[in-house]
XYZ file of C-alpha atoms in Angstrom:
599
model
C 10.450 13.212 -14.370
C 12.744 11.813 -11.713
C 14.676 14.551 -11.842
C 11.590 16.944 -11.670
C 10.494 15.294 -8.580
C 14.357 15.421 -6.935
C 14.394 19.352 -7.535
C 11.042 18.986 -5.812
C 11.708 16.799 -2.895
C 14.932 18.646 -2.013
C 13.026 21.749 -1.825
C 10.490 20.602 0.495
C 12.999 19.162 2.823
C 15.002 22.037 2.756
C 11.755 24.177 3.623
C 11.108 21.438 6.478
C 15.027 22.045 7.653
C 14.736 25.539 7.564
C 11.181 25.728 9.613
C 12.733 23.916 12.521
C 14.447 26.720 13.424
C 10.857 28.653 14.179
C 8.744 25.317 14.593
C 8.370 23.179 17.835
C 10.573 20.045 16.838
C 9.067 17.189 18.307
C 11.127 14.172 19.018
C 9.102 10.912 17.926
C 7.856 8.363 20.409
C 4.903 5.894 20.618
C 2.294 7.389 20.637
C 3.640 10.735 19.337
C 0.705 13.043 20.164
C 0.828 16.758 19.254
C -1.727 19.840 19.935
C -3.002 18.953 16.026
C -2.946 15.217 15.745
C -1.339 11.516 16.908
C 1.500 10.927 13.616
C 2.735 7.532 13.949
C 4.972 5.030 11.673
C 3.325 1.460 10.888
C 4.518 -1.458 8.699
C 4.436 -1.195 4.983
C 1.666 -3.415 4.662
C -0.718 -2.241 6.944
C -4.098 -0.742 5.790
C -4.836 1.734 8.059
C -8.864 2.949 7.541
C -9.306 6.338 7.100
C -12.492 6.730 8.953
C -11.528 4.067 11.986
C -10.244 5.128 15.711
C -6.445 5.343 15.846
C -6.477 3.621 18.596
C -8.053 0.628 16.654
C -4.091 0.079 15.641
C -2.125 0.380 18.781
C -0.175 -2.835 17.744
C 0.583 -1.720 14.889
C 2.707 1.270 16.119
C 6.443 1.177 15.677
C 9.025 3.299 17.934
C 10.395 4.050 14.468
C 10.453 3.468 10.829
C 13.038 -0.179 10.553
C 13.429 -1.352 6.811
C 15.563 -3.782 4.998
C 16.160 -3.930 1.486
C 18.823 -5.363 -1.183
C 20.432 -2.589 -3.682
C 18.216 -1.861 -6.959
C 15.081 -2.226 -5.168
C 12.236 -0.174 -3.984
C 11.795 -1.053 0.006
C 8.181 1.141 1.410
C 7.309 2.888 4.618
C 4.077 4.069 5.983
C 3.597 6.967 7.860
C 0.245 8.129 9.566
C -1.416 11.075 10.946
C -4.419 10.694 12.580
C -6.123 14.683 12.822
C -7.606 16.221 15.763
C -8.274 19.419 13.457
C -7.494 19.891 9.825
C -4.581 20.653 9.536
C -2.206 20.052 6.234
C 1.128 17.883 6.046
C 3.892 17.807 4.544
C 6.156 14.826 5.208
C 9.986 14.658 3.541
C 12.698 11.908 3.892
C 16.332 13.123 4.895
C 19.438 11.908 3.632
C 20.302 8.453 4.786
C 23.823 7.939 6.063
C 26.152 4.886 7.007
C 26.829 4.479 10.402
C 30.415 2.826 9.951
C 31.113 4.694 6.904
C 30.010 8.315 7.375
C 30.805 9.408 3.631
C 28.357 6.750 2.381
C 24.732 8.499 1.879
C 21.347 7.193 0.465
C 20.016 10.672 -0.611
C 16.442 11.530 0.593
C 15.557 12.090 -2.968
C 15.509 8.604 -3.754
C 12.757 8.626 -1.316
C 9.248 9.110 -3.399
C 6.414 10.475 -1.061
C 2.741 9.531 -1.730
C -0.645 10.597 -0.107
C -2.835 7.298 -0.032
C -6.260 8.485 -0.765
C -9.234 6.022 0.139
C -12.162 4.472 -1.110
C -15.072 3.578 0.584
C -15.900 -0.275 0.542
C -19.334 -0.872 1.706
C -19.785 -4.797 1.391
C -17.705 -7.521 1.986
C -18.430 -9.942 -0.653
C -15.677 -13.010 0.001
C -17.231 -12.401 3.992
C -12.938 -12.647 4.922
C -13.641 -11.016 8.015
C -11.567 -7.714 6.691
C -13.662 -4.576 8.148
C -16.149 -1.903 5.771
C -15.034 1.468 5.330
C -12.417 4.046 4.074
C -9.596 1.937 2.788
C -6.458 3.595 1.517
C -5.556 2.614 -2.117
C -4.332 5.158 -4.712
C -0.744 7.120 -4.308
C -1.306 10.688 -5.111
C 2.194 11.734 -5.763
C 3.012 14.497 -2.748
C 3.202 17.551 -5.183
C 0.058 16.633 -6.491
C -1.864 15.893 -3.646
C -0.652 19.517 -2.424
C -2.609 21.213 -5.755
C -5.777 19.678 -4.727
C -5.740 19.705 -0.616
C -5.225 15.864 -0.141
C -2.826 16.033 2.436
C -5.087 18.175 4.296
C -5.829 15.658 7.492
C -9.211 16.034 8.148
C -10.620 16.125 11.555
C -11.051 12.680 13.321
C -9.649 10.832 10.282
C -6.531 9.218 9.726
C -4.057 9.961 6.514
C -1.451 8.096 5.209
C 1.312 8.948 3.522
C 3.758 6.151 1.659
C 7.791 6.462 1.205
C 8.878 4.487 -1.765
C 12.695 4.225 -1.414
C 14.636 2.926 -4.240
C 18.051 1.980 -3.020
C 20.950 2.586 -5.518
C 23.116 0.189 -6.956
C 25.932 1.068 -5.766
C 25.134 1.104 -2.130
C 27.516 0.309 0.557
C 26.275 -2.918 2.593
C 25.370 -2.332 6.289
C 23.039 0.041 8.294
C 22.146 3.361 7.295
C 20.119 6.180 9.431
C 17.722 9.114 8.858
C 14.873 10.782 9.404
C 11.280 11.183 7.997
C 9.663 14.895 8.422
C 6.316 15.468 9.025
C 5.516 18.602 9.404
C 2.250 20.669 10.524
C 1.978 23.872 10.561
C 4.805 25.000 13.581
C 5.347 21.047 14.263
C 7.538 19.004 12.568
C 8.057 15.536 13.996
C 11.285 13.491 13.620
C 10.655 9.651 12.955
C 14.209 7.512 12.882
C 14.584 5.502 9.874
C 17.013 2.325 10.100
C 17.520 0.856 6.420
C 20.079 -2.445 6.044
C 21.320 -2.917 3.102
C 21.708 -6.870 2.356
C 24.916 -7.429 0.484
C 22.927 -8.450 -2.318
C 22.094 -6.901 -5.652
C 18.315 -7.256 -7.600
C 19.307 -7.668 -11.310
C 17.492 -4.950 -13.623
C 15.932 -7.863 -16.007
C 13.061 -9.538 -15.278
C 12.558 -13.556 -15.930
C 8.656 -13.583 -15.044
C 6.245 -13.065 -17.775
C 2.728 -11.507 -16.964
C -0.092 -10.498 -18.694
C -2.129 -7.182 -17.616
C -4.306 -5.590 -19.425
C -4.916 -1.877 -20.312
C -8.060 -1.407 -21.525
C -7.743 1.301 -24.027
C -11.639 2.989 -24.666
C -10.958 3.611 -20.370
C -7.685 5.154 -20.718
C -9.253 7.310 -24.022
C -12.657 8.233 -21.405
C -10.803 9.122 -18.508
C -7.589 10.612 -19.466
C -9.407 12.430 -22.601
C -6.514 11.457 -24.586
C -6.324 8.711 -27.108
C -2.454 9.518 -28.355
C -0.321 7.260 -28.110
C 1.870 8.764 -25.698
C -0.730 8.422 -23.247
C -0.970 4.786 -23.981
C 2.529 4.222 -23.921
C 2.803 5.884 -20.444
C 0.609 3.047 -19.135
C 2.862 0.650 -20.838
C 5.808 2.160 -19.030
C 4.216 2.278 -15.836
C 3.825 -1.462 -16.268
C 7.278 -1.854 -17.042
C 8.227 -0.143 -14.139
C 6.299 -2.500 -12.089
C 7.913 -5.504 -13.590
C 4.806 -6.392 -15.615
C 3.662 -6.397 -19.382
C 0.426 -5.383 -21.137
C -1.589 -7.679 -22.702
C -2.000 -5.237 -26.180
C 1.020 -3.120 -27.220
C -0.750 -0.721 -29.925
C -3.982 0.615 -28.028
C -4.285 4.382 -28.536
C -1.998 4.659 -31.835
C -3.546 6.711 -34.791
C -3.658 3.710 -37.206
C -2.987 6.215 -40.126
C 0.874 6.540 -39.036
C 1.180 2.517 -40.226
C 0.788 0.946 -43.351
C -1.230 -2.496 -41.100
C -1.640 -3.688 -37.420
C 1.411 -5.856 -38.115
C 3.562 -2.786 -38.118
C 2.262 -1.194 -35.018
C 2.843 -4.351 -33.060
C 6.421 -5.037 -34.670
C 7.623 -1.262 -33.482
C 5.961 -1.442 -30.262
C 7.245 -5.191 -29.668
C 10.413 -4.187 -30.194
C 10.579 -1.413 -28.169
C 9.100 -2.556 -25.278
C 11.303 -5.849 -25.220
C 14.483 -3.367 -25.349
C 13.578 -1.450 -22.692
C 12.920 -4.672 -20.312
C 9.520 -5.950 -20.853
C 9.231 -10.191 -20.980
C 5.923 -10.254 -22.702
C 4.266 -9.296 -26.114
C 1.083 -10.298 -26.598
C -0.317 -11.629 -29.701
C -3.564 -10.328 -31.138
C -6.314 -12.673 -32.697
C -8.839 -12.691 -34.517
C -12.415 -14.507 -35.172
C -13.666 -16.350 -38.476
C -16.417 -19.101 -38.841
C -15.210 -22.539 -39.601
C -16.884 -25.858 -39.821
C -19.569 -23.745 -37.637
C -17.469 -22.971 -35.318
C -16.344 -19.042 -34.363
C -12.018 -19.804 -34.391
C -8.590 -17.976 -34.242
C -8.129 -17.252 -37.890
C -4.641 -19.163 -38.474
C -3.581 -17.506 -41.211
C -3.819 -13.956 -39.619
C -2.089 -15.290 -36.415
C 0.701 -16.809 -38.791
C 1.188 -13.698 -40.677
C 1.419 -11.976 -37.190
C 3.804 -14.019 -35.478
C 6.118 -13.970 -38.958
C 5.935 -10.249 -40.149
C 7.147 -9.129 -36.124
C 9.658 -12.037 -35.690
C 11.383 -11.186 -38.679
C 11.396 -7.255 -37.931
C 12.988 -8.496 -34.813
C 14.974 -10.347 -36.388
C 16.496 -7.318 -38.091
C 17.595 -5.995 -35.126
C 18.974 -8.838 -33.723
C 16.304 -10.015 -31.431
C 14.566 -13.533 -30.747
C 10.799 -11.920 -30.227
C 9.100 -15.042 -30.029
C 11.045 -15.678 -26.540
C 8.889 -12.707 -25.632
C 5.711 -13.275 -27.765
C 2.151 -15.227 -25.919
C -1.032 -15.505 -27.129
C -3.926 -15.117 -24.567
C -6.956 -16.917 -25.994
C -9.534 -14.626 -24.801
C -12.288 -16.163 -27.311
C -12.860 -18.962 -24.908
C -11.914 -17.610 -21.699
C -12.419 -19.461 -18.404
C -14.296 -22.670 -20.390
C -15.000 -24.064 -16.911
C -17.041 -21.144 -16.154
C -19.026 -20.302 -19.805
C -21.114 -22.522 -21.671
C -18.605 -23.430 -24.861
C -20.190 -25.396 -28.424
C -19.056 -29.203 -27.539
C -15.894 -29.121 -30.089
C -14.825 -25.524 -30.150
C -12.307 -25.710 -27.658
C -10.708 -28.610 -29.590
C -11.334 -26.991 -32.699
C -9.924 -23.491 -31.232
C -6.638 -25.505 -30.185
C -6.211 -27.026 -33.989
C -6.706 -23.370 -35.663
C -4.021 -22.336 -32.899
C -1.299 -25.224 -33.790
C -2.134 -24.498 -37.801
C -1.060 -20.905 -37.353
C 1.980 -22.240 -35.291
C 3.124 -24.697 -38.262
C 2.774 -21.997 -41.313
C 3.812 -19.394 -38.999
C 7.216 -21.295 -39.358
C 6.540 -21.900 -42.927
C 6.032 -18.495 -43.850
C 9.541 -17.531 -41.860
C 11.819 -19.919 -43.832
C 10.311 -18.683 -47.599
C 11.284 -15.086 -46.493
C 14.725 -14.667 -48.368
C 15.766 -12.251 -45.773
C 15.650 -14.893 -42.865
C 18.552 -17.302 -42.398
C 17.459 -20.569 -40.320
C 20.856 -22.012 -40.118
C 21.979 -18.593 -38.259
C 22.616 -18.836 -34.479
C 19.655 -16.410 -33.641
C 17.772 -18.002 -36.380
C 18.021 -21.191 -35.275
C 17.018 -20.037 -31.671
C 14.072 -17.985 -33.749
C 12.917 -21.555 -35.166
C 13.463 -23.234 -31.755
C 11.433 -20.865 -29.781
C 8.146 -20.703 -32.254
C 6.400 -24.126 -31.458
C 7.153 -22.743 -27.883
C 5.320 -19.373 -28.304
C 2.218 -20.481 -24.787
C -1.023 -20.812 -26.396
C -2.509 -19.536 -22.591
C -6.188 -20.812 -21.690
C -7.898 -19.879 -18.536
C -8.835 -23.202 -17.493
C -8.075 -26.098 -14.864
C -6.228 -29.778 -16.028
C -9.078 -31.528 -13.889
C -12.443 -30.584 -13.231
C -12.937 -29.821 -9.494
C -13.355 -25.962 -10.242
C -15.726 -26.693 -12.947
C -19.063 -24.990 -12.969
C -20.072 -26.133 -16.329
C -20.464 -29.868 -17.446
C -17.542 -30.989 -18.392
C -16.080 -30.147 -21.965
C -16.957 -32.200 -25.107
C -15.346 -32.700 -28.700
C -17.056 -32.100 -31.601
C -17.908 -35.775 -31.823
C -19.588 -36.015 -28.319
C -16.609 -37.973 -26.767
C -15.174 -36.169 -23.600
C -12.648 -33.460 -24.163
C -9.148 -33.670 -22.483
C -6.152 -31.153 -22.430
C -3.846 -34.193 -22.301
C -1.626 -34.382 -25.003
C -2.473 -30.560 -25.958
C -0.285 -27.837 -27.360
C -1.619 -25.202 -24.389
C -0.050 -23.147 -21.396
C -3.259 -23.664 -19.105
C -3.708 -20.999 -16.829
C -5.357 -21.987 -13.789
C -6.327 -20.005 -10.786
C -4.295 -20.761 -7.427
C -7.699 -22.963 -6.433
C -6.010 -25.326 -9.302
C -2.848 -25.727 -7.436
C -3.740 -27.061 -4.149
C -2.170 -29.915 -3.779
C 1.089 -31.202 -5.394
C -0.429 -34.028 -7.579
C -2.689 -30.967 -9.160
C 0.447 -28.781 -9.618
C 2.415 -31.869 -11.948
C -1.100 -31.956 -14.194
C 0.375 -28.460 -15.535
C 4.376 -30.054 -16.646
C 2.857 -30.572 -20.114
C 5.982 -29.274 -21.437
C 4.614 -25.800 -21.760
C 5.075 -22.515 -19.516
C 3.216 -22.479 -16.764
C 0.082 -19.614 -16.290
C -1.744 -18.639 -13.478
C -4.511 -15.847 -12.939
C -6.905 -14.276 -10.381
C -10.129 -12.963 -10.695
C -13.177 -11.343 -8.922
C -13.170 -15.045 -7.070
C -12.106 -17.230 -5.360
C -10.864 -15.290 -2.492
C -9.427 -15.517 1.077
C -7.253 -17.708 1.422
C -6.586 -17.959 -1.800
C -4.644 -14.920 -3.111
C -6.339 -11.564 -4.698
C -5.509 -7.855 -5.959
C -8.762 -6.800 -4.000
C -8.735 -3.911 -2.110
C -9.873 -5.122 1.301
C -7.616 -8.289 0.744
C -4.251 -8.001 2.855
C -1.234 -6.889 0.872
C 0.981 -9.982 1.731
C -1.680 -11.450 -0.931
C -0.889 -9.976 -4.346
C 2.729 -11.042 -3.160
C 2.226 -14.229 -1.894
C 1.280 -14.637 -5.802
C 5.128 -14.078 -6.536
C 6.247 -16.675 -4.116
C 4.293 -19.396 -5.216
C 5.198 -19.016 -8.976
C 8.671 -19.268 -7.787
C 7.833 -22.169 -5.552
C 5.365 -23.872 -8.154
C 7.746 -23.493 -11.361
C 4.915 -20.783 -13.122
C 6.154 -18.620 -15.364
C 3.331 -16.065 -16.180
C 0.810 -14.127 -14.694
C -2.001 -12.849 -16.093
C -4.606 -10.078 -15.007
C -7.625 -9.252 -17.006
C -7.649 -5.687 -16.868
C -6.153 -3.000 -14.687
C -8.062 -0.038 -15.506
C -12.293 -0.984 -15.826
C -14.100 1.227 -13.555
C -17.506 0.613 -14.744
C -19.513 -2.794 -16.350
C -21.884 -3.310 -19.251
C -20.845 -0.078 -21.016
C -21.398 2.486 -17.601
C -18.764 4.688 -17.046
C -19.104 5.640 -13.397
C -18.158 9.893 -13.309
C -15.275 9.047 -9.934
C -13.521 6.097 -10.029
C -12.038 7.055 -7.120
C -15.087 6.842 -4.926
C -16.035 3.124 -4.319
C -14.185 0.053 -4.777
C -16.979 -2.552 -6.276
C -17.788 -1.650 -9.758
C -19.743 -4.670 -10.172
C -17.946 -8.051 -10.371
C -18.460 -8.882 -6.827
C -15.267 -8.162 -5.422
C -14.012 -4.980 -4.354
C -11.340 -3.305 -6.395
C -11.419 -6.196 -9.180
C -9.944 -4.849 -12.464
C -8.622 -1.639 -10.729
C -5.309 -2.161 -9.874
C -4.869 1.358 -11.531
C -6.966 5.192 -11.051
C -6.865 7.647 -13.887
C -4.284 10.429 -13.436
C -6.084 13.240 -15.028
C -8.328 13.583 -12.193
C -5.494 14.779 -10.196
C -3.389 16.089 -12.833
C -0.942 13.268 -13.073
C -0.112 12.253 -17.153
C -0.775 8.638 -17.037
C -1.853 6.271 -14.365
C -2.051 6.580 -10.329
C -0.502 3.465 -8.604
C -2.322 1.818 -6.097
C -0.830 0.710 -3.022
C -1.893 -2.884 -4.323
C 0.099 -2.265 -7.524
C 3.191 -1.506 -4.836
C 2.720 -4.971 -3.268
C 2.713 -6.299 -6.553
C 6.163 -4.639 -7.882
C 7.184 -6.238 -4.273
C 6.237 -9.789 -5.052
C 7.932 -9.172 -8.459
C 11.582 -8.095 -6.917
C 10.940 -10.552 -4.571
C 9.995 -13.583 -7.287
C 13.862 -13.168 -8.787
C 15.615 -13.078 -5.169
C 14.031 -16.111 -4.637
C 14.769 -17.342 -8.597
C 18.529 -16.830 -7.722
C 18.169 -18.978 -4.694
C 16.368 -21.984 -6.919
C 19.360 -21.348 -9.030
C 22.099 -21.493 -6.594
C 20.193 -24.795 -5.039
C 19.823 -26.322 -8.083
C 23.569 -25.870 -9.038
C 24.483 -27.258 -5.425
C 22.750 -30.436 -6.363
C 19.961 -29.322 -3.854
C 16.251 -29.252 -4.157
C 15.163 -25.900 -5.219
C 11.670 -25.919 -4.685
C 12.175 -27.254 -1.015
C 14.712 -24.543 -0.522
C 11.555 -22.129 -1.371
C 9.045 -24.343 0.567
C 11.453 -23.922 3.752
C 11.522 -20.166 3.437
C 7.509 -19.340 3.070
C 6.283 -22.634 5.102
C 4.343 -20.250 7.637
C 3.081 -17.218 5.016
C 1.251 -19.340 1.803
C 1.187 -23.346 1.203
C -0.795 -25.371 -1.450
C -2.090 -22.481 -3.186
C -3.745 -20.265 -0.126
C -1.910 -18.254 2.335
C -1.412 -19.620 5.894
C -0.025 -16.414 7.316
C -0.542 -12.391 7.767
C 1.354 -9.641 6.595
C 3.842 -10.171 9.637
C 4.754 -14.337 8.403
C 5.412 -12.602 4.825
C 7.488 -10.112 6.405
C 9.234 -12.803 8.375
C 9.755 -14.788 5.215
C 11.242 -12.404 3.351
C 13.971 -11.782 6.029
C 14.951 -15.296 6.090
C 15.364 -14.656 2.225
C 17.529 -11.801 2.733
C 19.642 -13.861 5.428
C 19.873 -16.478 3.871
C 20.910 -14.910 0.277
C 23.510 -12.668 2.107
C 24.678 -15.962 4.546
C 25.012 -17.871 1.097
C 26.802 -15.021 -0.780
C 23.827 -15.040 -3.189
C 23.486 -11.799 -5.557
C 26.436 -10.121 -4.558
């Protein structure tokens, strides 16, 4: 595919080259205003309405496109052309080249080039202030856009187009130059790029965990394929994003396996060797002492049959493995039996214990091997995750019970709570969560700004601001409860690419994805929310290195984090804009390079 696109991209730009010589080549400036529209570059993060007055966003107009970025990571850039007739664009990125060392290119076709179709948003439910209207989300991929007239600029409208630049490994440190083309018609338009390079290299693994989920019967309605290749393509699309599903197996004919346990054990193991950090665990309901519980002796069976296939190949799944207890999900929110969250935890820790039980009868298994001693180690680690808070100032409910009628507390409790960033306001509610257990946290449909969100009319320093205080806070997973919903209670609406609230009352909740079909792409559409999200990921192990290099310096770590983001997110809400994030993440850069961090 990437080499597909490259073959692509090359021949656009060399179209765009060629045209110049027969096309008015129009040098950029601010604002660049031709006979057929005003194109003009604007930060990465700005959301730029399709239906609002250009001139609504004079700030936010740069002389040029300026971006900094370490090698291995993707670094964005927005361009926008705001129509005075229709008129259709093409925009292509040129070769970037060194300015000390002339030899040294970044080749254009590393550059990925994305129409950002809106959706309308007609209510603002959190009442954050952010504007209605046309707000650009999905990432048409350039070629595709092209088959179905989406980067046609309509008339009194403005279009944006995002440049996804993945910078190679093997980069040379320092400044590079280009160009991005945009050309319409018999004008092209020449924007200057500046890219640094930081001396500093992202590592290709991944140390966050996260939790998103696919849900399946969508993918089957509105891809009209059920394989599981097309399931699998979401999965990879995660990946690439630096996230993990919640299920592994949705979409695979069950007939090609002999059980569930099967599925899960090849899927497990493939997605943990091609870089995922998560595999979740599936459960299952049966009635005990009157109570609906995880069945422990499915979940033990689980957790055994695909840690020993692991095993096999010389992996340690249950590092990867987490078990999202769905069955009582958000128990400050829903009215829960007094006793069945105790009793839920109990069933949980029994399929823990003859999980291990089950492991050291199999003959095959050897416990006093080094990876079978880390296999043994790591299974009474394996997060039991429950969205719920340590205290109860987010409570809606009254507060939980046991089945006795004396008052329910997670102290003491085998569980990875999983709050949302409302539960980690202050720094007294943060050390409630050091039970010993990895740290979770989650958003939702609510709360929302301040506190962080994937909505669509949320700013896009929020989904990363997410990243930053994990890093800062010590959590280790995220989870998301779906990616991919686009209708509630069973309605599937017929464009999910039309309007942003589907129902939960906030816009863009549980869409973090659009179906590719629609637009003849095989799998899923990003979002430009998604792309803030693979940000705050890259970002999350830059700023892991630093904890690590401040740690080993006898230096606090999380003050060393605190320092960097004081003015973009603090105590669980953000205190800054896009601009303080963009600030923040500078200072990261400086001081990783200044440091000789991740060379």
């Amino acid at each position: 595919m990437k080499f597909a696109f490259s073959m692509v991209s090359s021949l656009i730009l060399g179209i765009l080259m060629a045209s110049c010589i027969s096309s008015k080549r129009i040098a950029y400036e601010v604002p660049c205003e031709t006979k057929k529209a005003v194109v003009w570059a604007t930060h990465p993060l700005q959301q730029v309405l399709g239906d609002k007055p250009h001139r609504d966003y004079d700030r936010d107009k740069l002389p040029g496109i300026e971006l900094h970025a370490v090698r291995n990571e993707y670094e964005n850039a927005q361009v926008i052309v705001s129509a005075k007739e229709d008129v259709r664009v093409s925009v292509s990125l040129s070769n970037l080249t060194h300015r000390e060392v002339r030899n040294c290119i970044i080749p254009g076709d590393c550059g990925e080039i994305f129409v950002e179709k809106t959706i309308a948003i007609k209510k603002n439910w959190h009442r954050n202030g952010a504007p209605l209207g046309d707000y650009p989300d999905a990432l048409i991929p350039l070629e595709n856009a092209n088959d179905f007239d989406l980067n046609v600029a309509r008339k009194g409208r403005n279009l944006g187009f995002w440049i996804s630049l993945k910078i190679p490994t093997d980069a040379k440190a320092g400044m590079y130059d280009g160009q991005v083309l945009v050309a319409m018609g018999d004008e092209v338009v020449h924007i200057p790029v500046s890219l640094r390079v930081y001396d500093i290299t992202l590592p290709d693994r991944t140390t966050s965990r996260s939790h998103f989920n696919i849900n399946a019967n969508e993918v089957s309605h509105y891809e009209l394929d059920s394989s599981k290749e097309m399931f699998d393509a979401y999965v990879q699309f995660l990946r690439s994003h630096r996230l993990s599903p919640i299920g592994l197996c949705g979409g695979i004919a069950k007939k090609q396996y002999a059980s569930r346990d099967e599925r899960l054990a090849e899927a497990a193991i493939e997605h943990v060797k091609a870089g995922g950090t998560t595999v979740g665990l599936p459960i299952v309901q049966q009635v005990k002492d009157g109570f609906k519980l995880i069945d422990p002796d499915q979940l033990a069976n689980t957790i055994a049959f695909v840690t020993h296939e692991g095993y096999k190949c010389g992996l340690n799944l249950p590092k990867a493995f987490a078990c999202y207890n769905y069955f009582i999900d958000e128990p400050f929110y829903t009215n829960q039996p007094d006793g069945r969250v105790e009793k839920m935890i109990e069933a949980y820790d029994l399929a823990i214990e003859k999980a291990s039980k089950i492991l050291l009868e199999n003959k095959e298994f050897d416990p006093k091997s080094d990876l079978g001693k880390e296999i043994m180690e790591q299974i009474p680690k394996i997060p039991h995750i429950i969205t719920d808070y340590f205290d109860d100032v987010n409570r809606y409910r009254p507060p939980l019970k046991n089945h006795d009628g004396t008052p329910f507390t997670y102290a003491g409790k085998k569980v990875a709570l999983c709050p949302k960033f409302n539960g980690f306001t202050t720094a007294e509610r943060r050390a409630q969560y050091d039970n010993g257990f990895e740290r979770w946290c989650y958003t939702c449909n609510e709360p929302g700004h301040p506190y962080p969100s994937y909505h669509t009319d949320d700013i896009l320093a929020s989904p990363i601001a997410i990243s930053w205080m994990m890093a800062e806070y010590g959590i280790q997973g995220n989870l998301m409860w779906v990616i991919n919903l686009y209708g509630l209670s069973g309605v599937k609406v017929e464009d999910p690419y039309a309007e942003a609230h589907i129902g939960t009352g906030a816009n863009g909740d549980g869409q973090l994805v659009y179906p590719g079909k629609l637009y003849g792409v095989y799998g899923p559409v990003a979002t430009m929310r998604m792309k803030a999200i693979l940000d705050g990921n890259e970002d999350f192990e830059l700023l892991s290195m630093v904890k690590a290099a401040l740690q080993k310096a006898g230096k606090d770590p999380i003050a060393g984090i605190h320092a960097l983001n004081e003015g973009y997110c603090r105590d669980g809400q953000l205190v800054g804009g896009n601009h303080e994030y963009e600030r923040a993440r500078l200072k990261l850069l400086e001081t990783m390079e200044a440091l000789g961090i991740g060379k």
